[in-house]
PDB file of C-alpha atoms and ligand atoms in Angstrom:
ATOM      1  CA  MET A 741       1.844  31.485   3.187  1.00 49.00           C
ATOM      2  CA  SER A 742       2.033  31.739  -0.614  1.00 51.00           C
ATOM      3  CA  MET A 743      -0.737  33.282  -2.714  1.00 50.00           C
ATOM      4  CA  ARG A 744      -1.621  29.842  -4.043  1.00 53.00           C
ATOM      5  CA  ASP A 745      -2.144  28.503  -0.498  1.00 59.00           C
ATOM      6  CA  GLN A 746      -4.168  31.541   0.473  1.00 56.00           C
ATOM      7  CA  ASN A 747      -6.663  30.745  -2.268  1.00 60.00           C
ATOM      8  CA  LYS A 748      -7.226  27.350  -0.653  1.00 67.00           C
ATOM      9  CA  TRP A 749      -7.744  28.810   2.826  1.00 67.00           C
ATOM     10  CA  PRO A 750     -11.426  28.283   3.788  1.00 67.00           C
ATOM     11  CA  SER A 751     -13.442  31.450   4.281  1.00 67.00           C
ATOM     12  CA  HIS A 752     -14.569  30.315   7.747  1.00 66.00           C
ATOM     13  CA  PRO A 753     -11.762  28.114   9.016  1.00 69.00           C
ATOM     14  CA  ARG A 754     -12.652  26.122  12.081  1.00 73.00           C
ATOM     15  CA  GLU A 755     -10.756  27.391  15.012  1.00 83.00           C
ATOM     16  CA  CYS A 756      -7.561  25.461  15.462  1.00 85.00           C
ATOM     17  CA  ARG A 757      -8.146  25.383  19.227  1.00 87.00           C
ATOM     18  CA  GLU A 758     -11.564  23.765  18.809  1.00 90.00           C
ATOM     19  CA  LEU A 759     -10.227  21.199  16.385  1.00 90.00           C
ATOM     20  CA  ILE A 760      -7.333  20.239  18.676  1.00 92.00           C
ATOM     21  CA  ALA A 761      -9.715  19.875  21.646  1.00 93.00           C
ATOM     22  CA  GLU A 762     -12.016  17.592  19.649  1.00 94.00           C
ATOM     23  CA  TYR A 763      -9.109  15.510  18.338  1.00 96.00           C
ATOM     24  CA  SER A 764      -7.565  15.242  21.817  1.00 97.00           C
ATOM     25  CA  ASN A 765     -10.826  14.108  23.426  1.00 97.00           C
ATOM     26  CA  GLU A 766     -11.295  11.388  20.822  1.00 97.00           C
ATOM     27  CA  VAL A 767      -7.715  10.183  21.111  1.00 98.00           C
ATOM     28  CA  ALA A 768      -7.906  10.207  24.929  1.00 98.00           C
ATOM     29  CA  ASN A 769     -10.961   7.905  24.630  1.00 98.00           C
ATOM     30  CA  LEU A 770      -8.910   5.618  22.431  1.00 98.00           C
ATOM     31  CA  CYS A 771      -6.169   5.547  25.092  1.00 98.00           C
ATOM     32  CA  GLU A 772      -8.711   4.628  27.759  1.00 98.00           C
ATOM     33  CA  ASN A 773      -9.856   1.696  25.655  1.00 98.00           C
ATOM     34  CA  LEU A 774      -6.315   0.590  24.920  1.00 98.00           C
ATOM     35  CA  LEU A 775      -5.508   0.663  28.654  1.00 98.00           C
ATOM     36  CA  LYS A 776      -8.441  -1.665  29.297  1.00 98.00           C
ATOM     37  CA  ILE A 777      -7.039  -4.143  26.793  1.00 98.00           C
ATOM     38  CA  LEU A 778      -3.539  -3.898  28.246  1.00 98.00           C
ATOM     39  CA  SER A 779      -4.937  -4.352  31.803  1.00 98.00           C
ATOM     40  CA  ILE A 780      -6.897  -7.462  30.769  1.00 98.00           C
ATOM     41  CA  ASN A 781      -3.845  -8.875  28.966  1.00 98.00           C
ATOM     42  CA  LEU A 782      -1.839  -8.441  32.168  1.00 98.00           C
ATOM     43  CA  GLY A 783      -4.474 -10.396  34.095  1.00 98.00           C
ATOM     44  CA  LEU A 784      -5.554  -7.267  35.984  1.00 98.00           C
ATOM     45  CA  ASP A 785      -8.935  -5.699  36.526  1.00 97.00           C
ATOM     46  CA  GLU A 786      -9.842  -3.890  33.265  1.00 98.00           C
ATOM     47  CA  ASP A 787      -9.871  -0.507  35.015  1.00 98.00           C
ATOM     48  CA  TYR A 788      -6.547  -1.060  36.756  1.00 98.00           C
ATOM     49  CA  LEU A 789      -4.185   0.980  34.572  1.00 98.00           C
ATOM     50  CA  GLN A 790      -6.582   3.894  34.124  1.00 98.00           C
ATOM     51  CA  ARG A 791      -7.223   4.000  37.863  1.00 98.00           C
ATOM     52  CA  VAL A 792      -3.585   4.036  38.969  1.00 98.00           C
ATOM     53  CA  ILE A 793      -2.591   6.751  36.515  1.00 98.00           C
ATOM     54  CA  GLY A 794      -5.241   9.060  37.956  1.00 97.00           C
ATOM     55  CA  GLY A 795      -8.652   7.986  36.595  1.00 96.00           C
ATOM     56  CA  GLU A 796     -10.282  11.090  35.167  1.00 93.00           C
ATOM     57  CA  GLU A 797      -7.373  13.275  36.200  1.00 96.00           C
ATOM     58  CA  ILE A 798      -4.715  12.108  33.774  1.00 94.00           C
ATOM     59  CA  GLY A 799      -2.316  14.478  32.072  1.00 94.00           C
ATOM     60  CA  ALA A 800      -2.023  14.841  28.330  1.00 96.00           C
ATOM     61  CA  CYS A 801      -0.003  16.782  25.829  1.00 96.00           C
ATOM     62  CA  PHE A 802      -0.598  17.474  22.154  1.00 97.00           C
ATOM     63  CA  ARG A 803       2.434  18.191  19.997  1.00 96.00           C
ATOM     64  CA  ALA A 804       2.869  18.830  16.312  1.00 95.00           C
ATOM     65  CA  ASN A 805       6.385  17.978  15.146  1.00 94.00           C
ATOM     66  CA  PHE A 806       7.772  19.775  12.088  1.00 93.00           C
ATOM     67  CA  TYR A 807      10.900  18.337  10.507  1.00 93.00           C
ATOM     68  CA  PRO A 808      12.295  20.618   7.786  1.00 92.00           C
ATOM     69  CA  LYS A 809      13.958  18.907   4.818  1.00 90.00           C
ATOM     70  CA  CYS A 810      17.698  18.579   5.104  1.00 88.00           C
ATOM     71  CA  PRO A 811      20.096  18.208   2.149  1.00 87.00           C
ATOM     72  CA  GLN A 812      22.372  15.904   4.152  1.00 86.00           C
ATOM     73  CA  PRO A 813      20.082  13.756   6.310  1.00 79.00           C
ATOM     74  CA  ASP A 814      22.924  11.454   7.338  1.00 80.00           C
ATOM     75  CA  LEU A 815      24.483  14.336   9.256  1.00 80.00           C
ATOM     76  CA  THR A 816      21.511  14.993  11.493  1.00 80.00           C
ATOM     77  CA  LEU A 817      18.591  13.409  13.328  1.00 81.00           C
ATOM     78  CA  GLY A 818      15.096  14.875  13.526  1.00 84.00           C
ATOM     79  CA  LEU A 819      14.683  13.413  16.988  1.00 86.00           C
ATOM     80  CA  SER A 820      17.418  11.509  18.796  1.00 89.00           C
ATOM     81  CA  PRO A 821      16.778   8.029  20.250  1.00 92.00           C
ATOM     82  CA  HIS A 822      14.343   8.038  23.157  1.00 93.00           C
ATOM     83  CA  SER A 823      11.412   6.193  24.649  1.00 95.00           C
ATOM     84  CA  ASP A 824       8.313   8.225  25.450  1.00 96.00           C
ATOM     85  CA  PRO A 825       8.271   8.813  29.220  1.00 96.00           C
ATOM     86  CA  GLY A 826       4.498   8.667  29.775  1.00 97.00           C
ATOM     87  CA  VAL A 827       1.842   5.982  29.413  1.00 98.00           C
ATOM     88  CA  LEU A 828       0.874   5.846  25.716  1.00 98.00           C
ATOM     89  CA  THR A 829       1.640   7.957  22.656  1.00 98.00           C
ATOM     90  CA  ILE A 830      -0.770   8.095  19.743  1.00 98.00           C
ATOM     91  CA  LEU A 831       1.129   9.252  16.714  1.00 97.00           C
ATOM     92  CA  LEU A 832      -0.437  10.421  13.473  1.00 95.00           C
ATOM     93  CA  PRO A 833       2.522  10.202  11.110  1.00 91.00           C
ATOM     94  CA  ASP A 834       2.935  12.026   7.827  1.00 89.00           C
ATOM     95  CA  ASP A 835       1.164   9.877   5.211  1.00 89.00           C
ATOM     96  CA  HIS A 836       3.686  10.719   2.542  1.00 89.00           C
ATOM     97  CA  VAL A 837       7.047  11.046   4.269  1.00 89.00           C
ATOM     98  CA  SER A 838       8.459   8.303   6.464  1.00 88.00           C
ATOM     99  CA  GLY A 839      11.056   9.115   9.098  1.00 92.00           C
ATOM    100  CA  LEU A 840      10.146   7.278  12.288  1.00 95.00           C
ATOM    101  CA  GLN A 841      12.405   4.351  13.127  1.00 95.00           C
ATOM    102  CA  VAL A 842      12.104   1.853  15.967  1.00 96.00           C
ATOM    103  CA  ARG A 843      14.964  -0.101  17.440  1.00 96.00           C
ATOM    104  CA  ARG A 844      15.040  -3.868  17.235  1.00 94.00           C
ATOM    105  CA  GLY A 845      18.258  -5.180  18.742  1.00 93.00           C
ATOM    106  CA  ASP A 846      21.039  -3.256  16.994  1.00 93.00           C
ATOM    107  CA  ASP A 847      18.894  -2.340  13.984  1.00 96.00           C
ATOM    108  CA  TRP A 848      16.734   0.696  13.297  1.00 96.00           C
ATOM    109  CA  ILE A 849      13.596  -0.245  11.405  1.00 96.00           C
ATOM    110  CA  THR A 850      11.736   2.403   9.402  1.00 95.00           C
ATOM    111  CA  VAL A 851       8.013   2.435  10.122  1.00 95.00           C
ATOM    112  CA  LYS A 852       6.036   2.726   6.878  1.00 93.00           C
ATOM    113  CA  PRO A 853       3.117   5.092   7.343  1.00 91.00           C
ATOM    114  CA  ILE A 854      -0.288   3.616   6.500  1.00 93.00           C
ATOM    115  CA  PRO A 855      -2.771   6.339   5.458  1.00 91.00           C
ATOM    116  CA  ASN A 856      -5.254   7.199   8.242  1.00 90.00           C
ATOM    117  CA  ALA A 857      -3.657   4.770  10.700  1.00 95.00           C
ATOM    118  CA  PHE A 858      -2.206   5.683  14.077  1.00 97.00           C
ATOM    119  CA  ILE A 859       1.051   4.423  15.500  1.00 97.00           C
ATOM    120  CA  VAL A 860       0.774   3.569  19.201  1.00 97.00           C
ATOM    121  CA  ASN A 861       3.885   3.729  21.380  1.00 97.00           C
ATOM    122  CA  ILE A 862       4.042   2.025  24.750  1.00 98.00           C
ATOM    123  CA  GLY A 863       5.595   4.528  27.167  1.00 97.00           C
ATOM    124  CA  ASP A 864       7.953   4.046  30.110  1.00 97.00           C
ATOM    125  CA  GLN A 865       5.149   4.161  32.701  1.00 98.00           C
ATOM    126  CA  ILE A 866       3.505   1.044  31.223  1.00 98.00           C
ATOM    127  CA  GLN A 867       6.866  -0.692  31.534  1.00 98.00           C
ATOM    128  CA  VAL A 868       6.975   0.300  35.217  1.00 97.00           C
ATOM    129  CA  LEU A 869       3.338  -0.555  36.012  1.00 98.00           C
ATOM    130  CA  SER A 870       3.545  -3.924  34.219  1.00 98.00           C
ATOM    131  CA  ASN A 871       6.814  -4.719  36.019  1.00 97.00           C
ATOM    132  CA  GLY A 872       8.644  -4.981  32.699  1.00 97.00           C
ATOM    133  CA  ILE A 873       6.133  -7.279  30.970  1.00 97.00           C
ATOM    134  CA  TYR A 874       5.343  -4.535  28.447  1.00 98.00           C
ATOM    135  CA  LYS A 875       8.392  -2.664  27.208  1.00 96.00           C
ATOM    136  CA  SER A 876       8.467   0.929  26.025  1.00 96.00           C
ATOM    137  CA  VAL A 877       9.756   1.346  22.493  1.00 96.00           C
ATOM    138  CA  ASP A 878      13.100   2.951  21.679  1.00 96.00           C
ATOM    139  CA  HIS A 879      12.609   5.184  18.639  1.00 96.00           C
ATOM    140  CA  ARG A 880      14.072   8.107  16.708  1.00 95.00           C
ATOM    141  CA  VAL A 881      13.258  10.230  13.682  1.00 93.00           C
ATOM    142  CA  ILE A 882      15.443  10.722  10.629  1.00 91.00           C
ATOM    143  CA  VAL A 883      14.945  13.669   8.311  1.00 90.00           C
ATOM    144  CA  ASN A 884      14.326  13.610   4.580  1.00 88.00           C
ATOM    145  CA  SER A 885      16.514  15.320   1.991  1.00 89.00           C
ATOM    146  CA  GLY A 886      13.669  16.317  -0.317  1.00 91.00           C
ATOM    147  CA  LYS A 887      10.532  16.725   1.766  1.00 92.00           C
ATOM    148  CA  GLU A 888       9.548  18.334   5.007  1.00 93.00           C
ATOM    149  CA  ARG A 889       7.553  16.182   7.406  1.00 93.00           C
ATOM    150  CA  VAL A 890       4.810  16.882   9.927  1.00 94.00           C
ATOM    151  CA  SER A 891       3.660  14.427  12.579  1.00 94.00           C
ATOM    152  CA  ILE A 892       1.124  14.852  15.351  1.00 96.00           C
ATOM    153  CA  ALA A 893       1.838  13.245  18.701  1.00 97.00           C
ATOM    154  CA  PHE A 894      -0.639  12.903  21.546  1.00 98.00           C
ATOM    155  CA  PHE A 895       0.963  11.937  24.859  1.00 98.00           C
ATOM    156  CA  TYR A 896      -1.239  10.299  27.483  1.00 98.00           C
ATOM    157  CA  ASN A 897       0.431  10.740  30.858  1.00 98.00           C
ATOM    158  CA  PRO A 898      -0.246   9.927  34.514  1.00 98.00           C
ATOM    159  CA  LYS A 899      -1.439  12.522  36.985  1.00 98.00           C
ATOM    160  CA  ALA A 900       1.953  13.920  37.794  1.00 96.00           C
ATOM    161  CA  ASP A 901       2.043  13.586  41.597  1.00 97.00           C
ATOM    162  CA  LEU A 902       0.937   9.948  41.896  1.00 97.00           C
ATOM    163  CA  LEU A 903       3.464   7.252  42.677  1.00 97.00           C
ATOM    164  CA  MET A 904       3.969   4.869  39.751  1.00 97.00           C
ATOM    165  CA  GLN A 905       5.152   1.380  40.656  1.00 97.00           C
ATOM    166  CA  PRO A 906       4.697  -2.216  39.491  1.00 98.00           C
ATOM    167  CA  ALA A 907       1.226  -3.687  40.089  1.00 98.00           C
ATOM    168  CA  LYS A 908       1.313  -5.836  43.234  1.00 97.00           C
ATOM    169  CA  GLU A 909      -0.258  -8.729  41.296  1.00 97.00           C
ATOM    170  CA  LEU A 910       2.730  -8.749  38.929  1.00 97.00           C
ATOM    171  CA  VAL A 911       5.355  -8.879  41.659  1.00 97.00           C
ATOM    172  CA  THR A 912       6.247 -12.401  42.755  1.00 95.00           C
ATOM    173  CA  GLU A 913       9.154 -14.164  44.364  1.00 94.00           C
ATOM    174  CA  ASP A 914      10.386 -15.201  40.923  1.00 93.00           C
ATOM    175  CA  ARG A 915       9.798 -11.758  39.536  1.00 93.00           C
ATOM    176  CA  PRO A 916      10.567  -9.116  42.152  1.00 96.00           C
ATOM    177  CA  ALA A 917       9.647  -5.464  41.587  1.00 96.00           C
ATOM    178  CA  LEU A 918      11.965  -4.147  38.880  1.00 96.00           C
ATOM    179  CA  TYR A 919      11.185  -0.501  39.650  1.00 95.00           C
ATOM    180  CA  GLY A 920      10.776   1.457  42.829  1.00 93.00           C
ATOM    181  CA  PRO A 921       7.945   3.966  43.302  1.00 95.00           C
ATOM    182  CA  MET A 922       8.405   7.354  41.623  1.00 95.00           C
ATOM    183  CA  THR A 923       6.040  10.123  40.571  1.00 97.00           C
ATOM    184  CA  TYR A 924       5.857  11.189  36.929  1.00 97.00           C
ATOM    185  CA  ASN A 925       7.013  14.657  38.021  1.00 96.00           C
ATOM    186  CA  GLU A 926      10.185  13.195  39.495  1.00 95.00           C
ATOM    187  CA  TYR A 927      10.751  11.013  36.449  1.00 95.00           C
ATOM    188  CA  ARG A 928      10.347  13.918  34.010  1.00 93.00           C
ATOM    189  CA  LEU A 929      12.753  16.016  36.020  1.00 93.00           C
ATOM    190  CA  SER A 930      15.374  13.267  36.026  1.00 90.00           C
ATOM    191  CA  ILE A 931      15.068  13.000  32.219  1.00 88.00           C
ATOM    192  CA  ARG A 932      15.513  16.742  31.756  1.00 87.00           C
ATOM    193  CA  LEU A 933      18.607  16.716  33.917  1.00 88.00           C
ATOM    194  CA  ARG A 934      20.158  13.773  32.074  1.00 82.00           C
ATOM    195  CA  GLY A 935      19.213  14.678  28.500  1.00 73.00           C
ATOM    196  CA  PRO A 936      17.903  12.274  25.819  1.00 67.00           C
ATOM    197  CA  SER A 937      19.692   8.951  25.539  1.00 70.00           C
ATOM    198  CA  GLY A 938      17.610   6.108  24.185  1.00 70.00           C
ATOM    199  CA  LYS A 939      16.176   3.878  26.856  1.00 77.00           C
ATOM    200  CA  SER A 940      18.805   4.682  29.476  1.00 73.00           C
ATOM    201  CA  GLN A 941      16.201   6.707  31.409  1.00 70.00           C
ATOM    202  CA  ILE A 942      13.978   3.786  32.258  1.00 76.00           C
ATOM    203  CA  LYS A 943      16.984   1.507  32.737  1.00 77.00           C
ATOM    204  CA  SER A 944      18.236   3.921  35.402  1.00 72.00           C
ATOM    205  CA  LEU A 945      15.003   3.405  37.337  1.00 74.00           C
ATOM    206  CA  LYS A 946      15.716  -0.286  37.866  1.00 79.00           C
ATOM    207  CA  THR A 947      16.113  -1.200  41.488  1.00 72.00           C
ATOM    208  CA  LYS A 948      19.377  -2.945  42.291  1.00 59.00           C
ATOM    209  CA  GLN A 949      18.682  -6.643  42.786  1.00 54.00           C
TER     210      GLN A 949
HETATM  211  C1  OGA B 899       7.781  12.101  19.673  1.00 82.95           C
HETATM  212  C2  OGA B 899       8.094  11.196  18.546  1.00 82.95           C
HETATM  213  C3  OGA B 899       7.826  10.640  16.229  1.00 82.95           C
HETATM  214  C4  OGA B 899       7.517  11.255  14.911  1.00 82.95           C
HETATM  215  O1  OGA B 899       7.242  13.191  19.402  1.00 82.95           O
HETATM  216  O2  OGA B 899       8.078  11.723  20.831  1.00 82.95           O
HETATM  217  O3  OGA B 899       8.694  10.189  18.760  1.00 82.95           O
HETATM  218  O4  OGA B 899       7.315  10.491  13.983  1.00 82.95           O
HETATM  219  N1  OGA B 899       7.672  11.540  17.315  1.00 82.95           N
HETATM  220  O5  OGA B 899       7.492  12.478  14.802  1.00 82.95           O
HETATM  221 NI1   NI B 900       8.701   9.772  20.871  1.00 82.95          NI
END
């Protein structure tokens, strides 16, 4: 920390731990509300998605991403293409430095940060539970040549030992189950073994029709 920054440091800084816990609780509430809306949109009971991912016993992960500036951004990626494996991701991007891109067809579209707004990613488990009606988003991060970037990601995940599978109500003769049952633990392990590669992870889950 430089001397100039030290002068700005508050004399009684709030504990980082306390701040992260408060932020995480608020964002988890937001996820609960979003799951109600997604459940209703799918024609399911409003508590459906929250219930099948574990009710009160969901998993969550808070991550701060730091992307140093890079003089030759075209030679590197901050984060290679992937979809988030869990249920929902609430991303607080850097207000001043863009870098997140989402895939649409063969194009990568840069997401412009809006000050004080979150970006919400649908994760792979919503794709499974909705039997492919909602699709997780393929995204990546490019780095900036002149500025470093910080983003804060909150991952809302299922209780890791529950079986995730398409909702019975969304499986019909015309639309058979696209995914077989799998726990989040098993899914995470398969991703670690295969390495990051866009949306190939969730594609590999598809049952052979
Ligand atoms: C992630 C992610 C995007 C960003 O952490 O999974 O996609 O803008 N982060 O940092
Ligand atoms: Ni991501």
